[in-house]
Coordinates of C-alpha atoms in Angstrom, one line a residue:
M1 CA 143.2 15.0 123.0
I2 CA 139.4 15.2 122.5
K3 CA 137.3 18.2 121.8
F4 CA 133.6 17.9 121.7
I5 CA 131.3 20.4 120.1
C6 CA 127.7 19.5 120.9
T7 CA 124.3 20.7 119.9
L8 CA 122.4 20.4 123.1
V9 CA 119.0 18.7 122.8
S10 CA 116.7 18.7 125.9
V11 CA 114.3 15.9 126.4
F12 CA 112.1 15.6 129.4
I13 CA 109.2 13.9 131.0
L14 CA 106.9 16.2 133.0
S15 CA 105.2 15.3 136.3
T16 CA 103.4 17.7 138.5
G17 CA 102.6 18.2 142.2
F18 CA 106.1 17.8 143.7
A19 CA 107.9 20.9 144.8
Q20 CA 111.0 19.8 146.6
P21 CA 112.7 16.5 147.7
G22 CA 112.2 15.6 151.3
N23 CA 115.4 16.5 153.2
F24 CA 116.8 19.1 150.7
S25 CA 114.5 22.1 151.0
I26 CA 116.0 25.5 150.0
A27 CA 115.1 26.9 153.4
A28 CA 117.5 24.4 155.0
I29 CA 120.5 26.0 153.3
T30 CA 122.3 28.3 155.8
D31 CA 123.5 31.8 154.9
S32 CA 127.1 30.7 155.3
M33 CA 126.6 28.0 152.7
K34 CA 125.0 30.5 150.3
K35 CA 127.8 33.0 150.6
N36 CA 129.9 33.2 147.3
A37 CA 128.0 30.1 146.1
N38 CA 126.2 29.6 142.8
S39 CA 125.3 26.0 143.8
V40 CA 125.3 23.8 146.9
L41 CA 126.3 20.2 146.9
R42 CA 123.7 18.9 149.4
E43 CA 124.7 15.3 149.4
E44 CA 127.3 13.2 147.5
R45 CA 128.2 9.6 147.8
L46 CA 130.9 8.2 145.4
E47 CA 131.6 4.5 145.6
F48 CA 134.5 3.0 143.6
E49 CA 134.8 -0.7 143.9
V50 CA 137.7 -2.6 142.2
R51 CA 136.7 -6.2 141.5
S52 CA 139.9 -7.3 139.9
V53 CA 143.0 -5.8 138.2
D54 CA 140.9 -4.9 135.1
K55 CA 137.3 -4.6 136.4
A56 CA 135.6 -2.0 138.6
Y57 CA 132.3 -0.2 139.2
Y58 CA 131.8 3.4 140.0
N59 CA 128.5 4.5 141.6
I60 CA 127.7 8.2 141.7
H61 CA 124.9 9.8 143.8
K62 CA 124.6 13.6 143.9
V63 CA 122.1 16.1 145.1
I64 CA 122.9 19.6 144.0
T65 CA 120.8 22.8 144.4
I66 CA 121.6 25.4 141.8
L67 CA 121.0 28.8 143.3
N68 CA 121.2 31.1 140.2
E69 CA 122.0 31.4 136.5
A70 CA 125.8 31.4 137.2
G71 CA 125.5 27.8 138.5
K72 CA 123.8 26.5 135.4
S73 CA 126.7 24.3 134.4
E74 CA 125.5 21.8 137.0
L75 CA 122.4 21.3 134.8
F76 CA 124.5 19.7 132.1
F77 CA 124.9 15.9 132.5
Y78 CA 127.8 14.4 130.5
E79 CA 129.5 11.0 130.4
F80 CA 131.4 9.0 127.8
S81 CA 131.7 5.4 127.0
D82 CA 133.9 3.1 125.0
K83 CA 134.9 -0.6 125.0
F84 CA 136.5 -0.2 128.4
R85 CA 133.9 2.0 130.1
S86 CA 130.1 1.8 129.9
L87 CA 127.4 4.0 131.3
E88 CA 124.9 1.9 133.1
D89 CA 121.5 2.8 134.5
V90 CA 120.9 6.6 134.8
S91 CA 118.3 8.4 137.0
I92 CA 118.1 12.2 137.0
E93 CA 115.4 14.2 138.8
S94 CA 114.9 17.9 138.9
F95 CA 112.9 19.7 141.5
D96 CA 112.0 23.2 140.2
S97 CA 111.2 25.5 143.1
H98 CA 110.3 28.3 140.6
N99 CA 107.1 26.6 139.4
G100 CA 106.8 23.6 141.7
T101 CA 107.4 20.9 139.0
R102 CA 109.3 17.7 139.1
R103 CA 110.9 16.1 136.0
K104 CA 112.4 12.7 135.6
F105 CA 115.0 11.5 133.1
T106 CA 116.5 8.1 132.4
K107 CA 119.3 6.9 130.1
S108 CA 116.9 6.8 127.2
D109 CA 116.4 10.6 127.5
L110 CA 120.1 11.3 127.0
T111 CA 121.4 12.4 123.6
K112 CA 123.9 9.8 122.3
Q113 CA 126.7 11.0 120.0
S114 CA 129.6 9.0 118.6
T115 CA 133.1 10.3 118.7
G116 CA 136.1 9.9 116.4
E117 CA 135.2 12.7 113.9
G118 CA 133.4 10.1 111.7
L119 CA 136.6 8.6 110.4
V120 CA 136.6 5.4 112.4
P121 CA 134.3 3.8 115.0
D122 CA 135.0 4.9 118.5
G123 CA 133.1 5.5 121.7
N124 CA 130.0 7.5 122.5
I125 CA 129.2 10.5 124.6
Y126 CA 125.9 10.8 126.5
Y127 CA 124.6 14.2 127.5
L128 CA 121.5 16.1 128.6
D129 CA 121.0 19.8 129.3
I130 CA 118.3 19.7 132.0
P131 CA 115.6 22.3 131.3
V132 CA 114.4 24.6 134.1
T133 CA 112.2 27.6 134.2
G134 CA 114.0 29.4 137.0
Y135 CA 116.2 29.2 140.1
P136 CA 116.7 27.7 142.7
V137 CA 116.4 24.2 141.4
T138 CA 117.6 20.9 142.9
I139 CA 119.0 18.0 140.8
I140 CA 119.3 14.4 142.1
T141 CA 121.6 12.3 139.9
D142 CA 122.3 8.6 140.2
Y143 CA 124.3 6.5 137.7
T144 CA 126.9 3.7 137.5
I145 CA 130.0 3.4 135.4
K146 CA 131.2 -0.1 134.6
M147 CA 134.9 -0.4 133.8
N148 CA 136.3 -3.4 131.8
G149 CA 139.9 -2.4 131.8
L150 CA 141.6 -0.2 134.3
L151 CA 144.3 2.5 133.9
N152 CA 142.8 5.4 135.8
Y153 CA 141.1 5.4 139.1
P154 CA 138.7 8.3 139.7
D155 CA 140.1 11.1 141.8
Y156 CA 138.1 12.7 144.5
Q157 CA 137.5 16.4 143.8
L158 CA 136.2 17.7 147.1
Q159 CA 135.0 21.0 145.8
V160 CA 134.6 23.1 142.7
P161 CA 134.5 26.9 142.3
E162 CA 131.6 28.8 143.7
Q163 CA 130.0 25.6 145.2
S164 CA 129.6 24.9 148.9
V165 CA 129.4 21.3 150.2
E166 CA 127.1 20.2 152.9
N167 CA 128.0 16.5 152.9
S168 CA 130.3 14.4 150.6
V169 CA 131.7 10.9 151.0
F170 CA 134.1 9.1 148.7
I171 CA 134.7 5.3 149.2
A172 CA 137.3 3.3 147.4
K173 CA 137.2 -0.5 147.9
V174 CA 140.0 -2.5 146.5
P175 CA 141.3 -6.1 146.8
V176 CA 144.0 -6.3 149.4
E177 CA 146.4 -8.0 147.0
L178 CA 146.1 -5.0 144.6
D179 CA 145.8 -2.1 147.0
M180 CA 146.0 1.5 145.7
R181 CA 147.9 4.8 146.2
Y182 CA 146.6 8.2 147.1
K183 CA 147.9 11.7 147.6
S184 CA 146.1 14.8 149.1
K185 CA 146.4 18.0 147.1
N186 CA 145.4 21.4 148.7
T187 CA 143.9 19.6 151.7
L188 CA 145.0 17.7 154.8
L189 CA 142.1 15.4 154.7
A190 CA 143.1 11.8 155.5
P191 CA 141.1 8.6 154.8
V192 CA 139.6 6.2 157.3
I193 CA 141.1 2.8 156.3
S194 CA 139.6 -0.5 157.2
E195 CA 140.1 -4.1 156.1
A196 CA 137.5 -6.9 155.9
G197 CA 138.1 -10.2 154.2
K198 CA 139.8 -9.8 150.9
Y199 CA 139.0 -6.1 150.6
K200 CA 140.6 -2.9 151.8
T201 CA 138.4 0.2 152.1
Y202 CA 139.4 3.9 152.1
T203 CA 136.8 6.5 153.1
W204 CA 137.1 10.2 152.8
S205 CA 134.3 12.5 154.1
V206 CA 133.7 16.2 154.4
K207 CA 130.9 18.4 155.7
N208 CA 130.0 22.1 155.6
L209 CA 132.7 23.4 153.2
T210 CA 131.9 27.0 152.4
A211 CA 132.2 28.1 148.8
M212 CA 135.6 29.1 147.4
E213 CA 136.0 31.9 144.9
N214 CA 137.2 31.1 141.4
E215 CA 139.9 33.7 141.0
E216 CA 140.2 34.8 137.3
G217 CA 143.4 33.8 135.6
S218 CA 144.3 31.1 138.1
V219 CA 145.7 27.6 137.3
S220 CA 143.3 25.0 136.2
V221 CA 140.6 24.0 138.8
E222 CA 141.9 20.5 139.4
S223 CA 145.2 21.9 140.5
R224 CA 144.2 24.5 143.0
F225 CA 141.1 23.2 144.7
P226 CA 141.1 20.4 147.3
K227 CA 141.5 17.0 145.8
I228 CA 142.6 13.5 146.5
L229 CA 144.7 11.9 143.7
I230 CA 144.1 8.2 143.4
S231 CA 146.1 5.7 141.3
P232 CA 146.4 1.9 141.0
V233 CA 149.5 0.0 141.8
K234 CA 148.8 -2.8 139.3
F235 CA 146.4 -2.3 136.3
E236 CA 145.4 -4.0 133.1
L237 CA 143.9 -2.7 129.9
D238 CA 142.9 -4.8 127.0
G239 CA 145.1 -7.6 128.2
Y240 CA 148.1 -5.3 128.7
Q241 CA 149.2 -5.5 132.3
G242 CA 151.1 -2.6 133.9
D243 CA 152.5 -1.2 137.1
M244 CA 152.1 2.5 138.2
S245 CA 154.1 2.4 141.4
S246 CA 156.8 4.4 139.6
W247 CA 157.2 6.6 136.6
Q248 CA 159.7 4.2 135.2
S249 CA 157.3 1.2 135.4
F250 CA 154.4 3.2 133.9
G251 CA 156.7 4.3 131.0
K252 CA 157.6 0.6 130.4
W253 CA 153.9 -0.2 130.0
Y254 CA 153.3 2.5 127.5
G255 CA 156.5 1.7 125.6
A256 CA 155.5 -2.0 125.3
L257 CA 152.1 -0.8 124.1
A258 CA 153.4 1.4 121.4
K259 CA 156.5 -0.4 120.1
D260 CA 154.8 -2.5 117.5
A261 CA 153.3 0.7 116.0
I262 CA 156.7 1.8 114.6
N263 CA 156.3 -0.2 111.4
L264 CA 157.2 1.8 108.3
S265 CA 157.7 -0.2 105.2
E266 CA 161.2 -0.6 103.7
E267 CA 160.1 1.5 100.7
R268 CA 159.1 4.5 103.0
K269 CA 162.4 4.1 105.0
I270 CA 164.3 4.5 101.7
F271 CA 162.1 7.5 100.9
F272 CA 163.1 9.3 104.1
N273 CA 166.8 8.5 103.7
E274 CA 166.6 9.9 100.2
M275 CA 165.0 13.1 101.5
V276 CA 167.9 13.8 103.9
K277 CA 170.9 12.3 102.1
N278 CA 172.3 15.7 101.1
I279 CA 171.8 17.3 104.5
P280 CA 174.9 16.9 106.7
D281 CA 173.5 18.4 109.9
D282 CA 171.3 16.2 112.1
K283 CA 169.2 19.1 113.3
E284 CA 168.5 20.1 109.7
K285 CA 167.5 16.5 109.0
I286 CA 165.0 16.6 111.8
K287 CA 163.7 19.9 110.5
A288 CA 163.2 18.4 107.0
L289 CA 161.2 15.5 108.4
Y290 CA 159.2 17.8 110.6
S291 CA 158.4 20.0 107.6
Y292 CA 157.2 16.9 105.6
L293 CA 154.9 15.9 108.5
Q294 CA 153.5 19.4 108.8
N295 CA 152.9 19.8 105.0
N296 CA 151.4 16.3 104.3
F297 CA 149.5 15.2 107.4
R298 CA 146.5 16.5 109.4
Y299 CA 145.5 16.1 113.0
V300 CA 142.2 14.4 113.9
S301 CA 140.9 13.8 117.4
I302 CA 140.7 10.0 117.7
Q303 CA 140.9 8.1 121.0
L304 CA 140.9 4.5 119.6
G305 CA 142.3 1.4 121.2
I306 CA 143.1 1.1 124.8
G307 CA 141.9 4.2 126.5
G308 CA 143.3 6.5 123.9
F309 CA 146.9 5.2 124.5
K310 CA 147.7 2.8 121.8
P311 CA 148.6 4.8 118.7
F312 CA 147.7 3.9 115.1
S313 CA 150.7 2.3 113.4
A314 CA 153.1 4.4 111.4
D315 CA 152.1 2.4 108.3
F316 CA 148.4 3.3 108.8
V317 CA 149.2 7.0 109.3
D318 CA 151.5 7.0 106.3
K319 CA 148.7 5.7 104.1
K320 CA 145.8 7.7 105.5
K321 CA 147.7 10.9 106.0
Y322 CA 146.0 11.7 109.4
G323 CA 146.3 10.8 113.0
D324 CA 145.8 12.1 116.5
C325 CA 148.6 13.3 118.8
K326 CA 150.0 9.9 119.7
A327 CA 149.7 8.6 116.1
L328 CA 151.4 11.6 114.5
S329 CA 154.1 11.5 117.2
N330 CA 154.6 7.8 116.6
Y331 CA 154.9 8.5 112.9
M332 CA 157.5 11.2 113.5
Q333 CA 159.5 8.8 115.7
A334 CA 159.3 6.1 113.0
S335 CA 160.6 8.5 110.3
L336 CA 163.5 9.6 112.6
Q337 CA 164.3 6.0 113.3
A338 CA 164.4 5.3 109.6
I339 CA 167.2 7.7 109.1
G340 CA 169.1 6.5 112.2
L341 CA 168.1 9.2 114.7
K342 CA 166.9 8.3 118.2
S343 CA 163.8 10.1 119.6
Y344 CA 161.3 9.5 122.4
Q345 CA 157.6 9.9 122.7
A346 CA 156.7 12.1 125.6
L347 CA 153.4 12.1 127.5
I348 CA 152.4 15.5 128.8
N349 CA 149.5 17.4 130.4
A350 CA 148.7 20.2 127.9
S351 CA 147.0 23.5 128.4
Y352 CA 148.4 27.0 129.0
N353 CA 147.7 27.0 132.7
K354 CA 148.4 23.4 133.8
E355 CA 150.8 22.8 136.6
P356 CA 153.5 20.1 136.0
V357 CA 152.7 16.6 137.1
D358 CA 153.9 15.6 140.6
P359 CA 157.3 14.0 140.4
D360 CA 156.6 12.1 143.6
F361 CA 153.3 10.6 142.7
P362 CA 153.0 8.6 139.5
H363 CA 149.5 9.3 138.2
N364 CA 148.0 9.4 134.7
S365 CA 147.3 13.1 134.3
F366 CA 148.4 13.2 130.7
N367 CA 146.3 14.2 127.7
H368 CA 148.8 14.7 124.9
V369 CA 151.9 13.3 123.3
I370 CA 154.8 15.1 121.8
I371 CA 158.3 14.1 120.6
C372 CA 161.7 14.7 122.2
V373 CA 164.9 14.3 120.1
P374 CA 168.0 14.2 122.3
M375 CA 171.0 16.1 120.9
D376 CA 174.6 16.7 122.2
K377 CA 173.9 20.2 123.4
D378 CA 170.2 20.3 123.8
S379 CA 167.0 18.4 123.0
V380 CA 164.7 19.2 120.1
W381 CA 161.0 19.2 121.1
L382 CA 158.4 18.7 118.4
E383 CA 154.7 19.4 118.5
C384 CA 153.5 16.9 115.9
T385 CA 149.8 18.0 115.7
S386 CA 150.5 21.5 114.5
T387 CA 151.0 22.5 110.8
T388 CA 152.2 25.9 111.8
N389 CA 154.5 25.6 114.9
E390 CA 158.0 26.8 114.3
F391 CA 160.5 24.0 114.2
G392 CA 161.8 23.1 117.7
K393 CA 159.3 25.4 119.4
L394 CA 156.5 24.0 121.6
G395 CA 154.7 27.1 122.8
T396 CA 153.0 27.7 126.2
F397 CA 150.6 24.8 125.5
T398 CA 153.2 22.3 126.6
E399 CA 156.2 24.4 127.9
N400 CA 156.9 24.6 131.7
R401 CA 155.8 21.0 132.3
N402 CA 157.1 17.6 133.3
A403 CA 156.9 15.3 130.4
L404 CA 157.2 11.5 130.7
L405 CA 159.8 10.3 128.1
I406 CA 159.2 6.8 127.0
T407 CA 162.7 5.4 126.9
E408 CA 164.2 1.9 126.6
E409 CA 164.5 1.7 130.4
G410 CA 161.0 2.9 131.0
G411 CA 159.5 6.3 131.9
K412 CA 161.7 9.2 132.7
L413 CA 160.2 12.5 133.9
V414 CA 162.0 15.5 132.4
A415 CA 161.2 19.2 132.2
T416 CA 160.1 20.8 128.9
P417 CA 161.6 24.1 127.9
V418 CA 160.7 27.2 129.9
S419 CA 158.7 29.8 128.0
K420 CA 160.9 32.8 127.0
A421 CA 159.8 36.3 126.3
A422 CA 162.3 36.7 123.5
E423 CA 160.6 33.9 121.5
N424 CA 157.3 35.7 121.4
R425 CA 157.9 39.1 119.8
F426 CA 155.5 41.6 118.3
G427 CA 157.0 44.6 116.6
C428 CA 155.1 47.4 114.9
S429 CA 156.1 50.5 113.1
S430 CA 153.6 53.0 111.7
I431 CA 153.8 56.2 109.7
I432 CA 150.5 58.2 109.9
N433 CA 149.8 61.0 107.6
L434 CA 147.2 63.3 109.3
N435 CA 144.8 65.6 107.4
E436 CA 143.5 68.8 108.8
D437 CA 140.0 67.4 109.3
G438 CA 141.4 64.5 111.5
S439 CA 141.2 61.8 108.7
G440 CA 144.4 60.2 107.5
T441 CA 146.3 57.2 106.1
A442 CA 148.6 54.9 107.9
T443 CA 151.4 52.6 106.6
V444 CA 152.1 49.9 109.1
Q445 CA 154.5 47.0 109.2
I446 CA 154.2 44.3 111.8
T447 CA 156.7 41.5 112.6
A448 CA 155.8 38.5 114.7
T449 CA 157.5 35.4 116.1
G450 CA 156.4 32.5 118.3
E451 CA 152.8 32.7 119.6
Y452 CA 152.2 36.0 117.8
K453 CA 153.2 34.4 114.5
Q454 CA 150.7 31.6 115.3
D455 CA 148.0 34.3 115.7
F456 CA 148.8 35.6 112.3
L457 CA 148.7 32.2 110.8
N458 CA 145.2 31.7 112.4
Y459 CA 143.7 35.1 111.8
I460 CA 145.5 37.0 109.1
F461 CA 147.1 34.7 106.6
D462 CA 144.7 33.3 104.0
Q463 CA 141.7 34.7 105.8
K464 CA 138.9 36.7 104.3
K465 CA 139.0 40.5 104.7
D466 CA 136.2 40.6 107.3
A467 CA 138.0 38.1 109.5
Q468 CA 141.3 40.0 109.1
K469 CA 139.6 43.3 110.1
K470 CA 138.0 41.7 113.1
Y471 CA 141.3 40.5 114.3
L472 CA 143.0 43.8 113.7
V473 CA 140.3 45.8 115.5
N474 CA 139.2 43.4 118.3
D475 CA 142.4 41.6 119.1
I476 CA 145.2 43.9 118.3
G477 CA 143.1 47.0 119.1
F478 CA 143.6 49.1 115.9
L479 CA 141.3 52.1 115.2
Q480 CA 138.4 51.0 113.0
P481 CA 139.7 51.5 109.4
D482 CA 137.3 52.6 106.6
D483 CA 139.4 50.6 104.2
F484 CA 142.6 48.6 104.4
V485 CA 144.9 46.5 102.3
I486 CA 147.1 43.7 103.8
D487 CA 150.2 42.4 102.1
Y488 CA 152.5 39.6 103.2
D489 CA 154.5 36.7 101.8
K490 CA 151.5 34.6 100.7
E491 CA 153.6 31.7 99.4
N492 CA 155.5 31.0 102.6
K493 CA 152.9 32.6 105.0
Q494 CA 155.5 34.8 106.6
A495 CA 155.6 38.1 108.4
P496 CA 156.2 41.0 108.1
V497 CA 152.6 42.0 107.5
K498 CA 152.2 45.3 105.7
L499 CA 149.0 47.3 106.2
Q500 CA 147.7 50.3 104.3
L501 CA 144.9 51.9 106.4
E502 CA 142.4 54.6 105.6
I503 CA 140.9 56.1 108.7
E504 CA 138.2 58.7 108.8
K505 CA 138.8 59.8 112.4
I506 CA 142.3 59.4 113.9
P507 CA 142.1 61.8 116.9
D508 CA 140.4 60.5 120.0
F509 CA 138.5 63.8 120.0
S510 CA 138.9 67.4 118.8
A511 CA 138.1 70.8 120.5
G512 CA 138.3 74.0 118.6
N513 CA 141.6 74.2 116.8
K514 CA 143.1 71.3 118.8
Q515 CA 143.2 67.6 118.1
F516 CA 143.9 65.0 120.8
L517 CA 145.8 62.0 119.6
N518 CA 146.4 58.6 121.3
P519 CA 150.1 57.6 121.5
R520 CA 149.4 54.9 118.8
I521 CA 146.6 53.9 116.5
Y522 CA 146.4 50.6 118.3
K523 CA 146.6 49.4 121.9
I524 CA 149.9 47.8 122.7
W525 CA 148.2 46.4 125.9
S526 CA 144.5 46.2 126.6
Q527 CA 144.0 43.6 129.3
G528 CA 142.8 44.9 132.6
L529 CA 143.9 42.4 135.3
P530 CA 141.3 41.1 137.8
K531 CA 141.0 42.4 141.3
A532 CA 144.0 41.9 143.5
E533 CA 142.3 42.3 146.9
N534 CA 142.6 39.2 149.1
R535 CA 144.0 37.1 146.2
T536 CA 145.2 33.7 147.2
Q537 CA 145.9 32.0 143.8
D538 CA 148.7 32.6 141.4
F539 CA 147.8 34.4 138.1
Y540 CA 148.7 33.0 134.7
F541 CA 149.3 35.0 131.6
H542 CA 149.0 33.2 128.2
R543 CA 152.6 33.9 127.2
P544 CA 155.7 35.9 128.1
F545 CA 156.5 38.4 125.4
I546 CA 158.3 41.5 124.1
K547 CA 156.2 44.1 122.3
T548 CA 157.8 47.1 120.6
D549 CA 156.4 50.0 118.6
T550 CA 157.5 53.1 116.8
T551 CA 154.8 55.5 115.6
I552 CA 155.4 58.6 113.5
Y553 CA 152.6 61.2 113.2
K554 CA 153.2 63.5 110.2
L555 CA 151.3 66.7 111.0
P556 CA 149.2 68.6 108.4
E557 CA 150.4 71.9 107.1
G558 CA 150.0 74.7 109.6
F559 CA 149.8 72.4 112.7
G560 CA 152.2 72.3 115.6
V561 CA 152.5 70.5 119.0
E562 CA 151.0 71.9 122.1
T563 CA 151.6 69.0 124.6
L564 CA 153.5 65.7 124.6
P565 CA 153.1 63.1 127.4
G566 CA 156.1 62.6 129.6
A567 CA 158.5 59.6 129.0
K568 CA 158.1 56.6 131.3
D569 CA 160.4 53.9 132.5
L570 CA 158.7 51.4 134.7
K571 CA 159.9 48.0 136.1
F572 CA 158.7 45.2 138.3
E573 CA 160.1 41.8 139.0
F574 CA 158.5 40.2 135.9
G575 CA 158.5 42.9 133.4
A576 CA 159.4 46.4 132.1
F577 CA 157.8 49.3 130.2
K578 CA 159.5 52.2 128.6
C579 CA 158.1 54.9 126.3
T580 CA 159.3 58.2 124.8
Y581 CA 157.8 61.1 122.9
T582 CA 159.7 63.6 120.7
F583 CA 158.8 66.2 118.1
D584 CA 160.9 66.8 115.0
E585 CA 160.3 70.4 114.2
K586 CA 162.0 70.2 110.8
Q587 CA 160.0 67.2 109.6
K588 CA 156.8 68.3 111.4
S589 CA 156.6 64.8 112.9
I590 CA 155.8 63.4 116.3
I591 CA 157.8 60.2 117.1
T592 CA 156.6 57.8 119.9
T593 CA 158.5 54.7 120.9
V594 CA 157.5 52.0 123.4
R595 CA 158.8 48.7 124.7
L596 CA 156.8 46.3 126.9
E597 CA 158.2 43.1 128.2
L598 CA 156.7 40.3 130.3
T599 CA 159.3 37.7 131.4
A600 CA 157.1 35.1 133.2
I601 CA 153.8 33.4 132.7
K602 CA 153.0 32.8 136.4
I603 CA 152.7 35.6 138.9
P604 CA 152.7 34.4 142.5
A605 CA 149.6 35.5 144.4
A606 CA 151.7 37.5 146.9
K607 CA 153.1 39.6 144.0
F608 CA 150.0 40.0 141.9
L609 CA 149.1 43.4 143.3
V610 CA 152.4 44.8 142.0
A611 CA 151.8 43.2 138.6
K612 CA 148.3 44.7 138.5
K613 CA 149.6 48.2 139.3
F614 CA 152.3 47.9 136.7
F615 CA 149.8 47.0 133.9
N616 CA 147.4 49.7 135.2
H617 CA 150.2 52.2 134.4
V618 CA 150.6 50.6 131.0
L619 CA 146.9 51.0 130.3
G620 CA 147.0 54.5 131.6
E621 CA 149.8 55.5 129.2
Y622 CA 147.5 54.9 126.2
T623 CA 144.9 57.3 127.7
E624 CA 147.4 60.2 127.8
K625 CA 147.0 62.5 124.8
I626 CA 149.3 64.1 122.3
V627 CA 147.8 67.5 121.7
I628 CA 148.3 69.3 118.4
K629 CA 146.8 72.5 117.3
K630 CA 146.4 74.7 114.2
L631 CA 148.9 77.6 114.5

């Protein structure tokens, strides 16, 4: 996978005296096209022409009017190039209605930045943040992508969030002997198909599409907005020919591509066998090799070779001690093979809110590689880019998907594990010693597994005190401590985490001889869900989970309880919430307990209102007060 962090540099040539392109005046945009829109696609013509099995040209022409600040992402031009894809002539014009200026840009005005993290030569990205003085502004963009090697055909994304479409055309022209495949997603739009000479042409066109709302928490844009998936039948990349008419044939191509990369030396094979020779259990052997990978290798984002598919050899990774997802997965497979264990690389589309790839339409939607080790009872899945993942746990980044296993017979689509609440546990217990003036100290112990453990590894373990405090207060929701000490197993980086907190003001507020306490000194849940009215898209949480807490308030001398909130026991289809409040007269202690469980990541749109009401009740529980008073 590639992540780019760019410093944007704006370069422009200024001309004057031109206020608006001829047929695209702001006044011509109807009210219906402005409704819910931050931008309007005035005109789009996308022409994809396949010349041969490994050569194509993609011509892009777009006219977009950005109506307001919220649509400013359309001002950012970005393309990448490598040995298989080159950016040809670029023409960008902006027509600024705010001050009546016209600016022109060419390829020479774009910022060029190499990729590959500086470790090896790779491709380049070209980008430009188009400067404007106000809105609305109209941008006309024309450029060509030349492809010397084909694996992916461009999909036709009919519409993006908060953008209306006045006129859009997508044309795909392919040699008859090659042809292509397509599938409509979230639309019934069909192409007009014609044939002339040796070419077959597919044309899709749309007009006057009103803007669609981007509902917060939905699945990724490419999965929920209207789109035409387009894929080759035959393809060729760097001399490697392939067939994408089935998942099996696509997997055969990738397998042939990667097989020569499993090339550990005999010396290293002996090394791995020595490592596991006294381990009788195969699963424990896999764990030992995985631990070695995590402790000795680092992930770098490199997309070398053919379209980011051909991995570095295992020998290269062994010597350099780094690699990207496919290189580290290939290395893990090589080490397992060295000790006689079979494993498969698995292509996957990674991200917490990605939908599984379509089993009925082979299409390269993958952006990541992991490892699957088949076992008698169950498979072991390994995320080879992480130095912190628990053994055999993928996490929501790649769970709930369809992965393409690269087997000896070719590609085989299989489901990755389903995310389970019991694997993501957050448990907290606190003893709070209150002083008469509202100050106090707290002794807190937190246990964490799964994704919560990953959070601790990222934000608590080995972090500076300021960063730890920021995480405790901003992410977990603790009261602001005046001072604190954190203790944990620093050698093994393990929970439980023990906190000693000094807090100047523990009550939410005081009145006379009364103090009003929150149920806990942190928020077990703080996320207000987005509006539910007229929701049409499923909502995605980042993880299923189980969160528990026991809090004990030890009252100062001479204080007693006036009011305790009532117990609650709430349930809905995908979760449950239960809390209790008791007062131990003898110990002068208030004990609160709570358990919150979410069993699913995806909440169907039709059931989102129920989920929102449930979590509103959870949020409301924290606002109820424990009232104590001086007797």
